[in-house]
Structures are given as structure tokens and as C-alpha cells.
Coordinates of C-alpha atoms in Angstrom, one line a residue:
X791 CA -127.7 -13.7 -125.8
X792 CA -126.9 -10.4 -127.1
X793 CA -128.3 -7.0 -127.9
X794 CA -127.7 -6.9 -131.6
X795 CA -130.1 -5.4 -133.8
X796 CA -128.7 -4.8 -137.2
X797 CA -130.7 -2.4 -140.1
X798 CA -131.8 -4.8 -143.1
X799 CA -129.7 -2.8 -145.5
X800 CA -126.7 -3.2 -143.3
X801 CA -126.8 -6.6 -143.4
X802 CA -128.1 -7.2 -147.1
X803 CA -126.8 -4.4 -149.7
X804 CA -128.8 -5.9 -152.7
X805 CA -132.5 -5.7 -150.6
X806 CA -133.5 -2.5 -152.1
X807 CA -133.3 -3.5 -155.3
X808 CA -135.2 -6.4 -154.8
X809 CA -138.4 -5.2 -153.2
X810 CA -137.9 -2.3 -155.7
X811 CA -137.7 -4.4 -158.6
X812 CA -141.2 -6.7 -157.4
X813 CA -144.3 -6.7 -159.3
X814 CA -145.7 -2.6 -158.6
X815 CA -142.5 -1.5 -156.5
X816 CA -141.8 -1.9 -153.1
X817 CA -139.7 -0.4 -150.2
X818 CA -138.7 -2.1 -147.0
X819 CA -139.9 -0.2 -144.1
X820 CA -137.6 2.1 -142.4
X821 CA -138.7 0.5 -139.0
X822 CA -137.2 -2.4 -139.8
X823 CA -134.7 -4.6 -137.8
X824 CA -133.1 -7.6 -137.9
X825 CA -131.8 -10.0 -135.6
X826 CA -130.0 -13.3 -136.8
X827 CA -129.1 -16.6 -134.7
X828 CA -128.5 -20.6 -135.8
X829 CA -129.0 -19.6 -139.6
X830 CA -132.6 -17.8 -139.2
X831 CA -133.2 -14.0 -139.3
X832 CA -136.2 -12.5 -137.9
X833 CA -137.4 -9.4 -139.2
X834 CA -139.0 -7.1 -136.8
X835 CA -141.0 -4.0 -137.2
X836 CA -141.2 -2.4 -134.0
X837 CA -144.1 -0.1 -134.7
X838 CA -146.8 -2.5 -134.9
X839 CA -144.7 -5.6 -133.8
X840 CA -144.6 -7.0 -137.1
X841 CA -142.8 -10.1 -137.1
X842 CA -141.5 -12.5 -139.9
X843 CA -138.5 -15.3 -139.9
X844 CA -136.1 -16.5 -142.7
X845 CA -133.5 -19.0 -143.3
X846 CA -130.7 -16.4 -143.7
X847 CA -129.5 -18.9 -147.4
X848 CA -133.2 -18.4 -148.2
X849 CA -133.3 -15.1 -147.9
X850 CA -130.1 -14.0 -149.7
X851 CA -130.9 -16.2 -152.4
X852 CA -134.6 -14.9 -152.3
X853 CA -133.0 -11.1 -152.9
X854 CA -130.5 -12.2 -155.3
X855 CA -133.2 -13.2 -157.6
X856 CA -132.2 -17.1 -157.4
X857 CA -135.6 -17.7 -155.2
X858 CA -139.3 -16.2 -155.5
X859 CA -141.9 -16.0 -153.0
X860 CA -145.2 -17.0 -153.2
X861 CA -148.2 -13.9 -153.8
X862 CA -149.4 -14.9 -150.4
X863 CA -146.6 -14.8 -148.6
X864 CA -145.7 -11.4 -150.1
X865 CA -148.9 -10.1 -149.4
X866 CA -148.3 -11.2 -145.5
X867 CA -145.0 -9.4 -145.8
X868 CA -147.4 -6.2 -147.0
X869 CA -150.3 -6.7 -144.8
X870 CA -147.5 -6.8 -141.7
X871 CA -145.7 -3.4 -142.7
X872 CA -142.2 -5.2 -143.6
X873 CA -142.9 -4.6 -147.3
X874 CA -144.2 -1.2 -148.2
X875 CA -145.6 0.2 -151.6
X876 CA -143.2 2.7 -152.9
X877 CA -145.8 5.7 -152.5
X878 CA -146.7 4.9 -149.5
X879 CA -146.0 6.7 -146.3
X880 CA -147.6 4.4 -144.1
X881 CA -144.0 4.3 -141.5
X882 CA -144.5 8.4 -140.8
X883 CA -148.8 8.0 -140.3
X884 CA -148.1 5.0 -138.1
X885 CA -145.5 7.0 -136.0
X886 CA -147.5 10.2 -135.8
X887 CA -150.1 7.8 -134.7
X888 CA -148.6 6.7 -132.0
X889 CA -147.1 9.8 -131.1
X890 CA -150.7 11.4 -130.7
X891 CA -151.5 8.5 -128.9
X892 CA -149.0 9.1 -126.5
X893 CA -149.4 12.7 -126.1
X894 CA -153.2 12.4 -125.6
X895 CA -152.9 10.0 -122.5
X896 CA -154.9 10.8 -119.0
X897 CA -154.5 10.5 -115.6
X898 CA -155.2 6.9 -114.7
X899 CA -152.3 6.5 -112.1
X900 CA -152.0 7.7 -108.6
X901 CA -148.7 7.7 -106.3
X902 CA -149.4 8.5 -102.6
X903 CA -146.5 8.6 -100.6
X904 CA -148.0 9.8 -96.5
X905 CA -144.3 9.7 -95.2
X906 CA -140.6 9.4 -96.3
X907 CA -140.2 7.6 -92.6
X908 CA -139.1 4.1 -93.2
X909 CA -137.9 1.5 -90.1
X910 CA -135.1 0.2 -92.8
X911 CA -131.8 1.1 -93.8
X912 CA -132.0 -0.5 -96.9
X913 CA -128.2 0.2 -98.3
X914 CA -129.3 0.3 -102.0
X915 CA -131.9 2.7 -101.1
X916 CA -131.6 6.4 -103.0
X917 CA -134.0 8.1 -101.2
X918 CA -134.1 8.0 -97.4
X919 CA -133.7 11.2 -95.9
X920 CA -131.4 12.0 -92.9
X921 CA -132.1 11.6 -89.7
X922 CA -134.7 14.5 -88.3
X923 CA -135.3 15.1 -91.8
X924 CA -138.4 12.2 -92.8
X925 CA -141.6 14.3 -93.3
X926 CA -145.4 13.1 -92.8
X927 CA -148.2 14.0 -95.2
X928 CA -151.6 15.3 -93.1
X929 CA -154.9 15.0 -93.5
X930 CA -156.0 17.9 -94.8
X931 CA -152.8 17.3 -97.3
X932 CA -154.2 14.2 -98.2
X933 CA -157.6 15.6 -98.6
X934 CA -156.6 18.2 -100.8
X935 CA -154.4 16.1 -103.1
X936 CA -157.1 13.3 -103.2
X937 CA -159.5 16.2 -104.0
X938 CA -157.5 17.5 -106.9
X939 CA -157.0 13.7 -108.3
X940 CA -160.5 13.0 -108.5
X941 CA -160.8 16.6 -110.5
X942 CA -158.1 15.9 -113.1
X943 CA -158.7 11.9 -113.9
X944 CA -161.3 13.0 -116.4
X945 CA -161.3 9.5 -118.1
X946 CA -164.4 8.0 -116.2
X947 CA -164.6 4.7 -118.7
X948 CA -161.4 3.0 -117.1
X949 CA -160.2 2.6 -113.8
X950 CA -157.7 4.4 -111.5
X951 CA -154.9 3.0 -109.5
X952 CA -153.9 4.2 -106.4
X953 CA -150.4 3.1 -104.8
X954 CA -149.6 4.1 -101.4
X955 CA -145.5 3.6 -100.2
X956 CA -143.1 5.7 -99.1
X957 CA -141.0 5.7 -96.9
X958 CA -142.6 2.6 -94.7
X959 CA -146.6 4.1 -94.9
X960 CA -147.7 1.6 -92.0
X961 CA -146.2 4.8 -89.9
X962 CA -148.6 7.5 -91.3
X963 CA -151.7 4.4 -91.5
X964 CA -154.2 6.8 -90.3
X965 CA -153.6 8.7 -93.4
X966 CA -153.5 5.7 -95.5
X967 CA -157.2 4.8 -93.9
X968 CA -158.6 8.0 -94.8
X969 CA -157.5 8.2 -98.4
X970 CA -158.7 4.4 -98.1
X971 CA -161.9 5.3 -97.4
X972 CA -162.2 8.9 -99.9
X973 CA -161.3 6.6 -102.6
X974 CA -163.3 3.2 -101.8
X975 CA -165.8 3.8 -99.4
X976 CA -169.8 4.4 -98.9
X977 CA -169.2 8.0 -101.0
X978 CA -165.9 7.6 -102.9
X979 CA -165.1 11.0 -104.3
X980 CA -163.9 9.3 -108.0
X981 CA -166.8 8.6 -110.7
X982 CA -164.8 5.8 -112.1
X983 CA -163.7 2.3 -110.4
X984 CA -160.3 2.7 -108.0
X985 CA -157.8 -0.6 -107.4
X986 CA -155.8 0.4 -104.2
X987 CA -152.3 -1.3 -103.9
X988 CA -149.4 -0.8 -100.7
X989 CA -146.2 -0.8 -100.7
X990 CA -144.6 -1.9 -97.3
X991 CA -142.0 -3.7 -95.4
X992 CA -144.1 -5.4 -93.2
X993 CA -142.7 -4.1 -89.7
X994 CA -145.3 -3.5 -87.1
X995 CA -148.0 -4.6 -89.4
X996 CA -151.1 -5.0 -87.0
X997 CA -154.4 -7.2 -87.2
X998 CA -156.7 -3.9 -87.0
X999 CA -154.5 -2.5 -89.7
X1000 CA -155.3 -5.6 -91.6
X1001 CA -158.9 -5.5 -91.1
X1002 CA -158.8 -2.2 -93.2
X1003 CA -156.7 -3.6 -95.7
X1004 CA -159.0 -6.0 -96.3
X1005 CA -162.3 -4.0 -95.8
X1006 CA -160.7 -2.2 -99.4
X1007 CA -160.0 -4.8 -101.1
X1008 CA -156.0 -3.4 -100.9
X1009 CA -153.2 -5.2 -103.0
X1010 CA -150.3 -5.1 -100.6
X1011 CA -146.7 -6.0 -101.8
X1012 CA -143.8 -6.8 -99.3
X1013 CA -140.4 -6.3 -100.2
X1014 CA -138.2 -9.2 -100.1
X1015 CA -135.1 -10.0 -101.6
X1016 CA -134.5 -13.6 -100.9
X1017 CA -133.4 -15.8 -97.8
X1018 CA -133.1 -14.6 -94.9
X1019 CA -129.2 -14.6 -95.0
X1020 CA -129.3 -12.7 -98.4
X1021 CA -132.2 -10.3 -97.9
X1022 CA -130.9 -9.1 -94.4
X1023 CA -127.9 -8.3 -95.6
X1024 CA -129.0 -5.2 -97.6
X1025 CA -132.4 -4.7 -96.1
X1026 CA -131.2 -3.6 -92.2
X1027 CA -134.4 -3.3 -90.2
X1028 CA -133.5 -0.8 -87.0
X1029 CA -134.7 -3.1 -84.5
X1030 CA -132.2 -5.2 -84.7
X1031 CA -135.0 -8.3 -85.5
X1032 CA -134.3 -9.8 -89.2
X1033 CA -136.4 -8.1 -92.2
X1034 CA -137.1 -11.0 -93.7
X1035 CA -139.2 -12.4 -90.5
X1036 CA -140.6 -9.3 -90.1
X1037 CA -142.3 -9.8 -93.6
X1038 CA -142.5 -13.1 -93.4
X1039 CA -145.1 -12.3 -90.5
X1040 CA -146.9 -9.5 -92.2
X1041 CA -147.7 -12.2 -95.7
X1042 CA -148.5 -14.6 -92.8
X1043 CA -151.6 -12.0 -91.3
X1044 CA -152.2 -10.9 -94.4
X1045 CA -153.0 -14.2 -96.2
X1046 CA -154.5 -15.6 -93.4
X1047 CA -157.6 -13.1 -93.9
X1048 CA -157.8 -13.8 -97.6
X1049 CA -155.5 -10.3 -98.9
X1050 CA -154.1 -10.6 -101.8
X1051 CA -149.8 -10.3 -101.8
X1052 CA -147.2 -9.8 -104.0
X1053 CA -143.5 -9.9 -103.9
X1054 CA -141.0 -7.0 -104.4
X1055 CA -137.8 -8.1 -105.2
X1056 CA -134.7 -6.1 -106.0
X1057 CA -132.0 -7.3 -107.9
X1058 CA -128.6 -6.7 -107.1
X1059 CA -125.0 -7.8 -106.1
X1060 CA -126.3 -8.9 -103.1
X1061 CA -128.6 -12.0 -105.0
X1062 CA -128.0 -11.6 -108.3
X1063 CA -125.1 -15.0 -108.5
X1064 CA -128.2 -17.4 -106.6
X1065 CA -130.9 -15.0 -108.3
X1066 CA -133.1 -18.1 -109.4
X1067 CA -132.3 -20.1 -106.1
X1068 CA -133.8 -16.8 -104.2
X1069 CA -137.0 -16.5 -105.9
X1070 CA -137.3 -20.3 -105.8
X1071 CA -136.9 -20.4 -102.3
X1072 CA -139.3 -17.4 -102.0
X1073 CA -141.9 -19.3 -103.9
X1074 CA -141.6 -22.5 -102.3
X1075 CA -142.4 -20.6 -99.1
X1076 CA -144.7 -18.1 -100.2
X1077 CA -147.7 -18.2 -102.2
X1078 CA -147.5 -14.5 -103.9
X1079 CA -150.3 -13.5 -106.1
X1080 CA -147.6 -12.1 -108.1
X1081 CA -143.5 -10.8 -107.8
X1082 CA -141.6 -7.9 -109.2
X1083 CA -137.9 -8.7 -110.1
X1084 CA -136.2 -5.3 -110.6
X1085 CA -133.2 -5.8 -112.2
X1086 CA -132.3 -1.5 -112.0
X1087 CA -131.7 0.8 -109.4
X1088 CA -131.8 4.7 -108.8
X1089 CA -128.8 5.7 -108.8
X1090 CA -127.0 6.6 -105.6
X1091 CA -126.7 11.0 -106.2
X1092 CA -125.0 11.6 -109.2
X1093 CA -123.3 7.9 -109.4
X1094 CA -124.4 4.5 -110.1
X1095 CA -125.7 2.5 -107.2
X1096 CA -123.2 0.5 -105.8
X1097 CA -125.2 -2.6 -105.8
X1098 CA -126.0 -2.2 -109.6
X1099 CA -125.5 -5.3 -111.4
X1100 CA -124.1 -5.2 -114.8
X1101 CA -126.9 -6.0 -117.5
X1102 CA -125.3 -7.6 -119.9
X1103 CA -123.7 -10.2 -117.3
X1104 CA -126.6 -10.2 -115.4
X1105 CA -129.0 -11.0 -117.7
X1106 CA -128.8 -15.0 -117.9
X1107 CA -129.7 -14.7 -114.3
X1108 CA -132.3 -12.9 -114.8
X1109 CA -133.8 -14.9 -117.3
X1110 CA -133.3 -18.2 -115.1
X1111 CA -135.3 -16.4 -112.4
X1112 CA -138.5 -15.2 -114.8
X1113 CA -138.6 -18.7 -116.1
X1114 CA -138.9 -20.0 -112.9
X1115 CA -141.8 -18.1 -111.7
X1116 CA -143.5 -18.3 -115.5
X1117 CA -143.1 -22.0 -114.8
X1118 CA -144.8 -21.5 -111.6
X1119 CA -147.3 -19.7 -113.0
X1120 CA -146.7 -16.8 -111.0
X1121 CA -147.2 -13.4 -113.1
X1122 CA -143.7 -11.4 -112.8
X1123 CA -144.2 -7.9 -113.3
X1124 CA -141.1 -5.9 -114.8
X1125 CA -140.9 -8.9 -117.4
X1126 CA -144.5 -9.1 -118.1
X1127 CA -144.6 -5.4 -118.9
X1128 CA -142.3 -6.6 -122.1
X1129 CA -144.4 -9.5 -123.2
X1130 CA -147.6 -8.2 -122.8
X1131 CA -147.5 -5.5 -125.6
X1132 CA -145.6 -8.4 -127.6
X1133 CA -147.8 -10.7 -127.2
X1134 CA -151.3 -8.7 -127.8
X1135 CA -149.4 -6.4 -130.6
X1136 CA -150.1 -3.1 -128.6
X1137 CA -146.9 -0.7 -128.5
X1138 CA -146.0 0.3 -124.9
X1139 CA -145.4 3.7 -125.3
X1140 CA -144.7 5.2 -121.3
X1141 CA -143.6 2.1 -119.4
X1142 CA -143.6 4.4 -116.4
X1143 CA -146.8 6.5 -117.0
X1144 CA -144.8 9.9 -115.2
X1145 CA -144.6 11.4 -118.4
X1146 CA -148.0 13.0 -118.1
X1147 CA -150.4 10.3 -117.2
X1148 CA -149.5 9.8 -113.0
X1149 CA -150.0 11.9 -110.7
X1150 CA -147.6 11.6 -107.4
X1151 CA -149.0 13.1 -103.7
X1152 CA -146.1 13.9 -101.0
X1153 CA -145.8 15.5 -97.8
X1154 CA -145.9 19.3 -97.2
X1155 CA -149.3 19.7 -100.2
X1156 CA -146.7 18.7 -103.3
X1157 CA -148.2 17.5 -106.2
X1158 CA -145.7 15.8 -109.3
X1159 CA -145.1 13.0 -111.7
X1160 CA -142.4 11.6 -111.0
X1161 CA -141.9 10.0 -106.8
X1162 CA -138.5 9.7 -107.2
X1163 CA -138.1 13.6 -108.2
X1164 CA -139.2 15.0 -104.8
X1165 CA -136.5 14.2 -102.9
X1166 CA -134.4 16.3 -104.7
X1167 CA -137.0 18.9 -104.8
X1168 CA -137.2 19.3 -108.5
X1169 CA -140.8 19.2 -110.4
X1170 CA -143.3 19.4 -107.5
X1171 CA -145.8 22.1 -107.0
X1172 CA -148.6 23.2 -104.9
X1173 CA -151.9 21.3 -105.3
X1174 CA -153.1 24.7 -106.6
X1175 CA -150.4 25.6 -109.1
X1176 CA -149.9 21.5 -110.6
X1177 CA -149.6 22.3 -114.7
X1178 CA -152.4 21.9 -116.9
X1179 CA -152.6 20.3 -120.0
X1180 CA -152.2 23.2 -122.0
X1181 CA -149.4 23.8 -119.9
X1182 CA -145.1 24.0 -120.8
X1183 CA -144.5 21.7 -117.6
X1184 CA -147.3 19.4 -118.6
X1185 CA -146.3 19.1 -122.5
X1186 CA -142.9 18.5 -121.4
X1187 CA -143.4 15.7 -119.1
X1188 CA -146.3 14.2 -122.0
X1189 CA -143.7 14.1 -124.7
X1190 CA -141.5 11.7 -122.6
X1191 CA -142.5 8.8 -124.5
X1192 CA -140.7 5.9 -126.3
X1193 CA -141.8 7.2 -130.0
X1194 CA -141.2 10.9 -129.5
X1195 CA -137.9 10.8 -127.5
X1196 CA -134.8 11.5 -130.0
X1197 CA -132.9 7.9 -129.3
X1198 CA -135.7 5.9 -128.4
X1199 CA -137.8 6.5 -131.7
X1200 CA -135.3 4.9 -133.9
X1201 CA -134.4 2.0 -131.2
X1202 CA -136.0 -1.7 -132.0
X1203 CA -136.9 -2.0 -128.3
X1204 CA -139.2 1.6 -129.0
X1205 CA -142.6 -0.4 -128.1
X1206 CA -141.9 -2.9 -125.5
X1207 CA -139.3 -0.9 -123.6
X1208 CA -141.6 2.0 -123.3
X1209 CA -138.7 4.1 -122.7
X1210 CA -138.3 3.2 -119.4
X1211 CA -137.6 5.3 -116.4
X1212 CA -137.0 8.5 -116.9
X1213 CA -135.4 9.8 -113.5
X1214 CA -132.8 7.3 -114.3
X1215 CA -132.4 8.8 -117.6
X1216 CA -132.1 12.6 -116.2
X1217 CA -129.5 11.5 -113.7
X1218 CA -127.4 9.4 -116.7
X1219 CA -127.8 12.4 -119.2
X1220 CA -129.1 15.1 -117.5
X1221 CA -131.6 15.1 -119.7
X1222 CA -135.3 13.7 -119.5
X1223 CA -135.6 12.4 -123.0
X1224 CA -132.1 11.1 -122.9
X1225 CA -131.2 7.5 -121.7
X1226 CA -129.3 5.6 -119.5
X1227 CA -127.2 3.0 -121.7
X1228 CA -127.1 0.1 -119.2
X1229 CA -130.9 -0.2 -119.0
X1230 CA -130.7 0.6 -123.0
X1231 CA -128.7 -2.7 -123.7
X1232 CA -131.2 -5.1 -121.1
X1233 CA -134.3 -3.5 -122.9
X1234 CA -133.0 -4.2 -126.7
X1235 CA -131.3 -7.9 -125.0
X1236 CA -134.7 -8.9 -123.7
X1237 CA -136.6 -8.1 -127.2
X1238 CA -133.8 -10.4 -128.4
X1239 CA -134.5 -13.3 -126.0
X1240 CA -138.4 -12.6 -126.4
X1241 CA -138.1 -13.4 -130.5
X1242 CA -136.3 -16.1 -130.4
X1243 CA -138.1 -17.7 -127.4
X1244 CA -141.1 -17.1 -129.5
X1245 CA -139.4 -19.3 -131.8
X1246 CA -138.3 -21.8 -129.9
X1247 CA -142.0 -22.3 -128.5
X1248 CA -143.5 -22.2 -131.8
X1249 CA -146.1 -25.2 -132.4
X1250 CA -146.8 -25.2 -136.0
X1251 CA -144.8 -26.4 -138.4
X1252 CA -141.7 -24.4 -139.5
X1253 CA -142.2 -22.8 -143.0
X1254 CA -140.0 -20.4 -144.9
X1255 CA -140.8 -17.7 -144.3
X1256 CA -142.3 -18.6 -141.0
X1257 CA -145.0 -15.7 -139.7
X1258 CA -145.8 -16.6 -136.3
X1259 CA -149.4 -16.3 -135.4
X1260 CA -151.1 -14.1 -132.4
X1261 CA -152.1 -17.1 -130.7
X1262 CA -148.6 -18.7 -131.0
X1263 CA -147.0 -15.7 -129.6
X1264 CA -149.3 -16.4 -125.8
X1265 CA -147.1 -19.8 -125.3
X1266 CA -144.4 -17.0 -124.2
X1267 CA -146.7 -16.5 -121.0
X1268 CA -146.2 -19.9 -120.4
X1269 CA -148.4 -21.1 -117.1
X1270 CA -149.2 -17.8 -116.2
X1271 CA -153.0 -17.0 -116.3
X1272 CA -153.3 -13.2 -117.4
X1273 CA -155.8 -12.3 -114.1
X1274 CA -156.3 -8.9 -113.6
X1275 CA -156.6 -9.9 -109.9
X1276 CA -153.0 -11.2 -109.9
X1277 CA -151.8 -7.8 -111.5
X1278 CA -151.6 -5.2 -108.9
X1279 CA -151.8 -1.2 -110.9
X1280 CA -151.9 -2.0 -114.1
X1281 CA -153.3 1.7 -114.9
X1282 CA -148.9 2.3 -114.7
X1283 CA -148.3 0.1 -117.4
X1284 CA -149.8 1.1 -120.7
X1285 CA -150.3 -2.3 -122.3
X1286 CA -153.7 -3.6 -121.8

């Protein structure tokens, strides 16, 4: 499988003339893309998903004049944005569109972390801080961020997800309980519904810290990276007891008073050769509500991470793994956040909502939007000075999505990758709106394997042109049942 998208008038010189040359005069859309494989194209329209397939003989024949297509189908080819009435500017309205969309998102996504402390030395971790050097958030830090949260979500018709990690944030719990109870208790201080979710390793997880958890309804997600053998490896706990048993026993305490878990996996060179027999094993032995399978890293300072796996040579593995787990039924996040906006035809414009719609709480009273920018210190404030809307810092971070940055606008993968993760981005360019090319060519290789899986799955019989319907495209969710309770803050990925 590979990344190749190719521009329709790249591939077919004589396609202006035909659709110019059709009944009133027609243009192709300039969002158009192709993708070819075993003698089909697809077309694909990335601004409203727009979808169509060809036999590639048809086709050339169709736009060498030696074929014609029937009104109806031509109309579908109109009614989906792949045809386009000469006069019509309907690409630039549908963009701006989207762009406003993007830029007039709210706060619906809260990041808490109460300490950078963690009882791991994970070694593909970017962020732990050196020794004498972890910081805890207090109370009254909590209280004010929390406070300032509640102020600025001002959208009171949908919920707000709070996600509490660190660092390991079973050592600042205390913290954890109070923002627990501000958020979710007998006088919550939000107007609107909040989900909680937490982040943890598991180590020193107690049965009184589990009777909270559950008293709030908590999502909690362990990290795990496989077997034993493979996930404590990489994921050194400082006891000198293995990781994995250490979450093993939290899931154990957990599910046994009914909370609901997921699975964090990260994929590296550590799993990524037994990839599917890892999260195989960790479903045969586990019963996770859902799993994450994160195929990128932070990078390591200004370098890659050293347990970064190549994308392109990586990616067969990867797929092997999701198919597992969709088999399974078991919703996988990181893919999941490329189907759904597929599937249900909704761009994803922010796949990571930092870019002006999350709000990130750390130690010392910082307020942010991005987690993995405070340990280098840069775009945190006070809780009193945090931008507003109508400020540069604000409108900066807000136009970080996949249709306004320069080289994601014009990229097939514009509204199912989201644009991705912009730290990454900043470290690989040193620019926010730039990209990083290695998650580029997985994001564009995915939307490949998602259209011709669609394809491959398709039950109704084949015609030429063959427009797949919206019910069609769900068989790509395969067993999974799309359960908000099996999807733990889904406020951070805007495809509802």
C-alpha cells in the first residue's frame, strides 16, 4: 500500500476538455484526487468526502468521447462536488466554510496534568524531567485553573472532557479527588455535562483510590505495550517489580468494581515486528472498553525518538493490529479518529483540539494548549493572563487547522488527518503550521487503505461508475459498536 495521490489532470490530460465540453460546461473540482489500484480509480474530494470509482478503460474512454454517462450518473458526479458548473465557485465557499468552522471552535477539552512525577522510566518518554526537578500542582492551583475552565467553556449545549495524566497523577491523587469532585460532584462548578478520563500506569493504585474513581464515573486508561517481556523492556518501573504486573493489577481492581478501562499502547521498535501478536495477547487477557495504538512519538529534543518506527514500513503492521481489535470489536482510538469523519462525511478539521479549542492545567498556576509545550516552557501563562479570543496568541493557535495551514489545505488527507499534532510539527519545521513528513506519508497511506477497503467491503453490486453509499461506508467499522461509553474524550476529536 502506498501514499500516492495523483491530481486528475496529471493523470488524464484530455479531462478538462471533457467536462468542459458536457451539456452546460463543467469543471472538475480543484479538490480532487485520485488514487488508482487493480484497474479502478477512485476519485476523492477531500472537502466533503466525496467519493466515486471507475474502471480506469472506462474512464479514459468515457473522456475520450468513445463512452457517455448516463444524466443520473452525471448528476451524482454534481450533486457530490467532483463535477462542478463552470461559474460556480462552490470549492472556495466550501473551504471558507470550513475554515470559519474551524476558527469559531470552543473550549470543550480539558488537560490536567497535577504532577510531572512518574514511578517509570519509560525510555521513549520525551518529557520526564530530571531528577529533583518533577513539580506538583496545589490545590489552590487546581482551584484556580478549574475555576478559569468553567468561565471560558462557554458552549453549555455539549459536553466537556476532562483528562487528568502527567507524569504518574496517582502521586498528586488528592488533587485529582478535588478536581473530581469541582467537576462532578453535589455542586459541579461547569453548567454543561463533564466525562472525566485518567491516564495512569497503574503503580500503587489503591482500593480507596478506586472507590473515587468509580464514585465519578472516571474512564481510566493504563498504559501497556504488550507482554510482559516486550512491555518491560521500554517501560522500566523504579521498583524493580515488572510494569506490566503492576498494570495488570490496577485493570484487575479496577474492573472488578465495574470501571470502565482502556488500553494505551505505544508503538515502536520495541513491538512493532509482533505488533498484532501484542495486542492479541493483550486482548485475549484483557477485556478493554477500548485501546489506543499510537503509531508516533515526540520526538526526543530536537531529534527523532529513537524508538520511532518508520511509517511507511511500519504500516502493514499497523494495519494487522487495527484489524484485529475491529475484528474484536474493540473500538481503537488513533484509527477510529480516521474512519469516523469518513464514514459519517464530517471533515476533521483539529485532530488534536490544541489549536484553540483545549485547554491544558500544569503545575506552578500555568494555563496552555498544548501539554507537550510546557516542558520546554514555551506557550504557558498565568491563569490570569491565558489569551482571549480576540487575542494574537489565541488566533494563532485557532488557525492551526488542517484547511487553513499552507501544506495541509491542498493535501488529500486535509479532512481525516486533521492536521495532526502540531508539537510534532514545530519540532520537525520549527514552525506550527508546518508538518512533520513521516506522520504526513501514514496520514495520506491510511486514506489510501481506508478507500480501497471501502471497496473491498462493498455489498452492492459493482457498477461503473460505482458511488458507494453512507450506509456502505459503516461496514469499515466492522464489529465495533460506535458507544459513546466505549469512547473515552471524545470532546479532543472533532468528528462526532
Amino acid at each position: 500500500m502506498h501514499d500516492d495521490f495523483i491530481r486528475i489532470e496529471n493523470l488524464f490530460p484530455h479531462v478538462t476538455d471533457w467536462a468542459d465540453s458536457s451539456d452546460k460546461g463543467y469543471k472538475w473540482s480543484e479538490n480532487l484526487w485520485v488514487s488508482q489500484k487493480d484497474g479502478w480509480i477512485a476519485l476523492y474530494r477531500p472537502l466533503n468526502l466525496g467519493l466515486v470509482y471507475f474502471k480506469q478503460d472506462f474512464f479514459e474512454e468515457l473522456i475520450n468521447g468513445v463512452h457517455t454517462i448516463t444524466k443520473d450518473r452525471l448528476t451524482k458526479l454534481i450533486d457530490e462536488g467532483i463535477l462542478i458548473p463552470a461559474n460556480d465557485d462552490r470549492d472556495r465557499r466550501e473551504h471558507e466554510n470550513l475554515i470559519s468552522k474551524a476558527r469559531s471552535g470552543v473550549f470543550r477539552f480539558i488537560c490536567i496534568l497535577p504532577t510531572t512525577s512518574c514511578d517509570l522510566n519509560c525510555l521513549y518518554c520525551h518529557q520526564r524531567p530530571d531528577a529533583g526537578q518533577e513539580r506538583y500542582m496545589t490545590t489552590e492551583e487546581a482551584d484556580a485553573g478549574l475555576d478559569k475552565c468553567a468561565e471560558v467553556c462557554s458552549d453549555k449545549s455539549k459536553p466537556v472532557d476532562i483528562l487528568i495524566y502527567g507524569g504518574e497523577p496517582l502521586q498528586a491523587f488528592p488533587v485529582c479527588q478535588r478536581i473530581f469532585a469541582r467537576a462532578c460532584g453535589d455542586k459541579p462548578i461547569f453548567s454543561q455535562p463533564v466525562r472525566l478520563s485518567f491516564t495512569t500506569s497503574g503503580i500503587g493504585l489503591t482500593e480507596e483510590q478506586v472507590a473515587v474513581l468509580v464514585r465519578y464515573d472516571v474512564f481510566v486508561i493504563i498504559s501497556i505495550d504488550g507482554m510482559p517481556e516486550v512491555n518491560d523492556r521500554v517501560r522500566r518501573s523504579g521498583d524493580g517489580r515488572s510494569s506490566f504486573r503492576h498494570a495488570s493489577e490496577a485493570y484487575n481492581l479496577l474492573k472488578k468494581e465495574g470501571v470502565r478501562v482502556g488500553l494505551s499502547v505505544t508503538i515502536g521498535k520495541h513491538n512493532i515486528d509482533t505488533l498484532s501478536e501484542q495486542v492479541e495477547f493483550l486482548l485475549n487477557n484483557f477485556e478493554p472498553n477500548d485501546i489506543g495504538l499510537n503509531a508516533f512519538l515526540h520526538r526526543r529534543g530536537e531529534g527523532i525518538n529513537p524508538f520511532q518506527v518508520n511509517s511507511r514500513s511500519a504500516f502493514d503492521q499497523f494495519i494487522d493490529a487495527f484489524e484485529i481489535t475491529r475484528e474484536r470489536g474493540v473500538y481503537a482510538e488513533q484509527p477510529f479518529r480516521r474512519l469516523k469523519p469518513f464514514v459519517f462525511r464530517q471533515p476533521l478539521l483539529k485532530d488534536c483540539s490544541s489549536p484553540g479549542e483545549r485547554l491544558v492545567l500544569a503545575p506552578g498556576g500555568l494555563m496552555g494548549f498544548c501539554d507537550s509545550c510546557y516542558p520546554d516552557g514555551v506557550d504557558f501563562y498565568t491563569v490570569e493572563e491565558f489569551p482571549g479570543r480576540d487575542q494574537e496568541e489565541y488566533l494563532k493557535w485557532a488557525s492551526l487547522s488542517s484547511v487553513e495551514m499552507p501544506q495541509c489545505r491542498s493535501c488529500p488527507a486535509m479532512s481525516v488527518c486533521g492536521g495532526a499534532c502540531r508539537y510534532d510539527a514545530l519540532k520537525a519545521s520549527g514552525r506550527y503550521d508546518g508538518v512533520e513528513p513521516e506522520r504526513c506519508s501514514f496520514e495520506k497511506t491510511f486514506l489510501n487503505w481506508t478507500i480501497w477497503e471501502l471497496f473491498a467491503l462493498r455489498k452492492s453490486r459493482l457498477s461503473d461508475p460505482y458511488f458507494p453509499q453512507d450506509e456502505e461506508r459503516r461496514a469499515l467499522f466492522g464489529n465495533v459498536m460506535m458507544h459513546e461509553q466505549n469512547q473515552p474524550f471524545t470532546a479532543g476529536s472533532y468528528s462526532e
